[in-house]
Amino acid sequence: MCFRSGSGTNNYSMSSTEDENDDESESLAGRTVAISRDRLPIVYRSEYSVRFCGLQKLHPFDAAKGGNIYRLLKAGKLIPNDEAIYSPAEITLDELLEVHTKRYIESLQWSLNVARIAEIPPLMFVPNCFVQRSYLRPMRFQTGGTLLAARIALQSGLGWAINLGGGFHHCSADRGGGFCPYADITLAVRMLQSSGSGVERILIVDLDAHQGNGYERDLMGNESVYIIDMYNYHIYPRDHEAKLAIRCAVELKPHTNDEEYLRKLRKCLHQSLAEFEPNFIIYNAGTDVLKGDPLGLLDITPEGVTERDEIVFRAAIERSIPLVMLLSGGYLRSSARVIANSILNLRDKALLSIVQ
């Protein structure tokens, strides 16, 4: 069954099966999701998982990372039951076209183009309907999750939200790459700034090991967005043009350790908050900074990731700035446990406002 575009175009063949039981109130297109202080501001659904009948194993990305984190958070008694969190809708074509060009969206009908984005060459030989269903549809749910999480952080009164996915920072309006097919960060910025909720200054704190060149290209010259980007400058994408959008760039050498990493983060974050005074933070919390990650090539320990997340959350809480956390990259099987432990630590340190 083809995805219903809602725009009258027949060239957008996003293969999908719509959930007949989906509550209409969960539609992100209508911005009608009910936000409540009685629900935990964590966003996830089982459709986040990417499945290629084993082809996903050709890329180091943990295709089931969100689900693994979810189970660990339930085991850690942060999430009491499935109804305690938010379940996002699949982002619609109309929403995607608020940022993406029609030409780019239509290019995803060709498996060759998607194979390049996903960095899984054999995918070019897979029928596109299967590619849509097994890879792009999960990514559309995660993208919808980013928009929903941003709204929750802004409107719930708790001041934070975590999407157990998203953070596709290599994708721009007209180009995907680095396993990132949709520009969820750019979409979140556009949604927040047009929400009528007074979000005038957005700080993006990108702590994935790679430069966030996608949204940087989209937001070039946007003075209402301030970008902090800490990344290993010896690795992909080495996008020198996109660097012009970064207001506080921290270029790290391979095998940077906890001490140097956290010292530079504290300094850059403190200076940026004082200079820009944001009223919303998008935190791209990639765990490909972990020692042993095959793509990030940094030497940050699990304890360093926990302290890093504490630093960012504490800075937001002390200044009463709403924050949305996205998971972005992380290519070790241990990443899910590191993330879950870090979120549980935020709870234990009273850095998460939770209604009992």
Short mmCIF file of C-alpha atoms in Angstrom, two decimals, residues 15-177:
data_model
loop_
_atom_site.label_atom_id
_atom_site.label_comp_id
_atom_site.label_asym_id
_atom_site.label_seq_id
_atom_site.Cartn_x
_atom_site.Cartn_y
_atom_site.Cartn_z
CA SER A 15 5.36 2.50 1.03
CA SER A 16 3.48 2.25 4.29
CA THR A 17 0.67 0.50 6.07
CA GLU A 18 -1.32 2.96 8.09
CA ASP A 19 -2.32 1.83 11.55
CA GLU A 20 -6.10 1.68 11.57
CA ASN A 21 -6.11 2.00 15.34
CA ASP A 22 -4.06 5.18 15.43
CA ASP A 23 -5.79 7.86 17.48
CA GLU A 24 -6.42 10.94 15.35
CA SER A 25 -5.19 13.04 18.27
CA GLU A 26 -1.73 11.57 17.66
CA SER A 27 -1.45 13.35 14.29
CA LEU A 28 1.59 15.57 14.18
CA ALA A 29 0.29 17.17 11.00
CA GLY A 30 -2.54 18.74 12.99
CA ARG A 31 -0.29 19.52 15.96
CA THR A 32 -3.09 18.08 18.11
CA VAL A 33 -1.23 15.64 20.35
CA ALA A 34 -2.46 16.10 23.90
CA ILE A 35 0.46 17.10 26.13
CA SER A 36 0.07 16.17 29.80
CA ARG A 37 2.17 16.47 32.94
CA ASP A 38 0.86 13.02 33.87
CA ARG A 39 2.90 11.33 31.15
CA LEU A 40 6.65 10.83 31.11
CA PRO A 41 8.20 13.05 28.39
CA ILE A 42 9.86 10.16 26.58
CA VAL A 43 8.94 9.47 22.94
CA TYR A 44 9.20 6.04 21.38
CA ARG A 45 7.32 3.35 19.48
CA SER A 46 8.35 -0.10 18.28
CA GLU A 47 8.25 1.02 14.64
CA TYR A 48 11.55 2.88 15.21
CA SER A 49 13.51 -0.32 14.54
CA VAL A 50 15.08 -0.72 11.10
CA ARG A 51 14.79 -4.19 9.57
CA PHE A 52 16.41 -5.30 6.32
CA CYS A 53 16.29 -9.09 6.78
CA GLY A 54 19.89 -8.89 7.98
CA LEU A 55 21.18 -6.24 5.56
CA GLN A 56 21.27 -3.71 8.42
CA LYS A 57 24.20 -5.70 9.84
CA LEU A 58 26.32 -4.36 6.97
CA HIS A 59 26.24 -0.96 8.71
CA PRO A 60 27.55 -0.61 12.29
CA PHE A 61 24.46 1.34 13.36
CA ASP A 62 22.42 -0.50 16.01
CA ALA A 63 19.07 -0.66 14.21
CA ALA A 64 17.29 -1.68 17.44
CA LYS A 65 18.94 0.88 19.72
CA GLY A 66 15.74 2.69 20.67
CA GLY A 67 13.98 -0.51 21.61
CA ASN A 68 16.93 -1.72 23.68
CA ILE A 69 17.03 1.59 25.58
CA TYR A 70 13.29 1.44 26.14
CA ARG A 71 13.53 -2.03 27.70
CA LEU A 72 16.41 -0.94 29.94
CA LEU A 73 14.49 2.13 31.13
CA LYS A 74 11.54 -0.10 31.99
CA ALA A 75 13.87 -2.45 33.87
CA GLY A 76 15.26 0.58 35.70
CA LYS A 77 11.71 1.52 36.75
CA LEU A 78 11.77 4.90 35.03
CA ILE A 79 9.00 3.82 32.64
CA PRO A 80 6.26 1.99 34.57
CA ASN A 81 4.21 0.86 31.55
CA ASP A 82 3.75 1.42 27.83
CA GLU A 83 0.99 3.99 28.37
CA ALA A 84 3.27 6.22 30.47
CA ILE A 85 5.17 7.63 27.46
CA TYR A 86 4.30 9.29 24.14
CA SER A 87 3.94 7.44 20.85
CA PRO A 88 4.58 9.58 17.77
CA ALA A 89 2.81 9.47 14.44
CA GLU A 90 4.68 8.94 11.19
CA ILE A 91 5.62 12.33 9.78
CA THR A 92 3.55 13.28 6.75
CA LEU A 93 4.64 14.31 3.28
CA ASP A 94 3.28 17.82 3.84
CA GLU A 95 5.40 18.18 6.97
CA LEU A 96 8.52 16.93 5.21
CA LEU A 97 7.96 19.42 2.39
CA GLU A 98 8.08 22.27 4.91
CA VAL A 99 11.87 21.78 4.76
CA HIS A 100 12.74 19.22 2.09
CA THR A 101 12.64 19.91 -1.61
CA LYS A 102 10.19 17.87 -3.67
CA ARG A 103 13.10 16.73 -5.82
CA TYR A 104 14.89 15.26 -2.82
CA ILE A 105 11.81 13.45 -1.51
CA GLU A 106 11.14 11.99 -4.95
CA SER A 107 14.78 10.83 -5.18
CA LEU A 108 14.07 8.46 -2.28
CA GLN A 109 11.93 6.38 -4.67
CA TRP A 110 15.21 5.03 -6.08
CA SER A 111 16.90 2.36 -3.98
CA LEU A 112 20.30 3.41 -5.31
CA ASN A 113 19.91 6.86 -3.74
CA VAL A 114 18.71 5.41 -0.44
CA ALA A 115 21.62 2.93 -0.42
CA ARG A 116 24.04 5.86 -0.59
CA ILE A 117 22.33 7.61 2.30
CA ALA A 118 22.14 4.46 4.43
CA GLU A 119 25.71 3.50 3.48
CA ILE A 120 24.57 -0.04 2.69
CA PRO A 121 25.54 -0.66 -0.97
CA PRO A 122 23.58 -3.94 -1.46
CA LEU A 123 20.42 -1.97 -0.68
CA MET A 124 20.49 -0.66 -4.26
CA PHE A 125 19.30 -4.10 -5.42
CA VAL A 126 16.34 -4.22 -3.01
CA PRO A 127 12.89 -3.24 -4.38
CA ASN A 128 12.06 0.28 -3.27
CA CYS A 129 8.77 -0.65 -1.62
CA PHE A 130 10.73 -2.87 0.76
CA VAL A 131 13.31 -0.11 1.33
CA GLN A 132 10.52 2.30 2.15
CA ARG A 133 8.84 -0.07 4.57
CA SER A 134 11.97 -1.39 6.30
CA TYR A 135 14.20 1.70 6.48
CA LEU A 136 12.51 4.97 5.50
CA ARG A 137 9.25 4.36 7.35
CA PRO A 138 11.05 3.74 10.71
CA MET A 139 13.03 6.92 10.07
CA ARG A 140 9.80 8.83 9.41
CA PHE A 141 8.46 7.65 12.75
CA GLN A 142 11.69 8.79 14.45
CA THR A 143 11.44 12.15 12.67
CA GLY A 144 7.86 12.51 13.86
CA GLY A 145 9.19 11.64 17.31
CA THR A 146 11.64 14.53 17.21
CA LEU A 147 8.86 17.01 16.44
CA LEU A 148 6.63 15.57 19.13
CA ALA A 149 9.43 15.57 21.72
CA ALA A 150 10.21 19.22 20.96
CA ARG A 151 6.56 20.13 21.51
CA ILE A 152 6.45 18.17 24.76
CA ALA A 153 9.56 19.89 26.10
CA LEU A 154 7.99 23.24 25.29
CA GLN A 155 4.41 22.63 26.43
CA SER A 156 4.39 19.99 29.19
CA GLY A 157 5.68 22.26 31.94
CA LEU A 158 8.34 19.68 32.83
CA GLY A 159 10.92 21.40 30.64
CA TRP A 160 12.48 18.35 28.97
CA ALA A 161 11.77 15.51 26.57
CA ILE A 162 13.79 12.65 25.13
CA ASN A 163 13.22 11.04 21.74
CA LEU A 164 14.66 7.51 21.75
CA GLY A 165 15.76 8.08 18.16
CA GLY A 166 16.23 10.96 15.73
CA GLY A 167 19.14 13.34 15.55
CA PHE A 168 19.68 12.93 11.80
CA HIS A 169 22.18 15.76 11.66
CA HIS A 170 23.77 14.93 8.28
CA CYS A 171 20.54 15.46 6.33
CA SER A 172 19.68 18.84 4.83
CA ALA A 173 16.76 20.07 2.76
CA ASP A 174 18.08 18.61 -0.47
CA ARG A 175 20.60 15.97 0.55
CA GLY A 176 20.77 12.93 2.84
CA GLY A 177 23.84 11.09 4.04
#
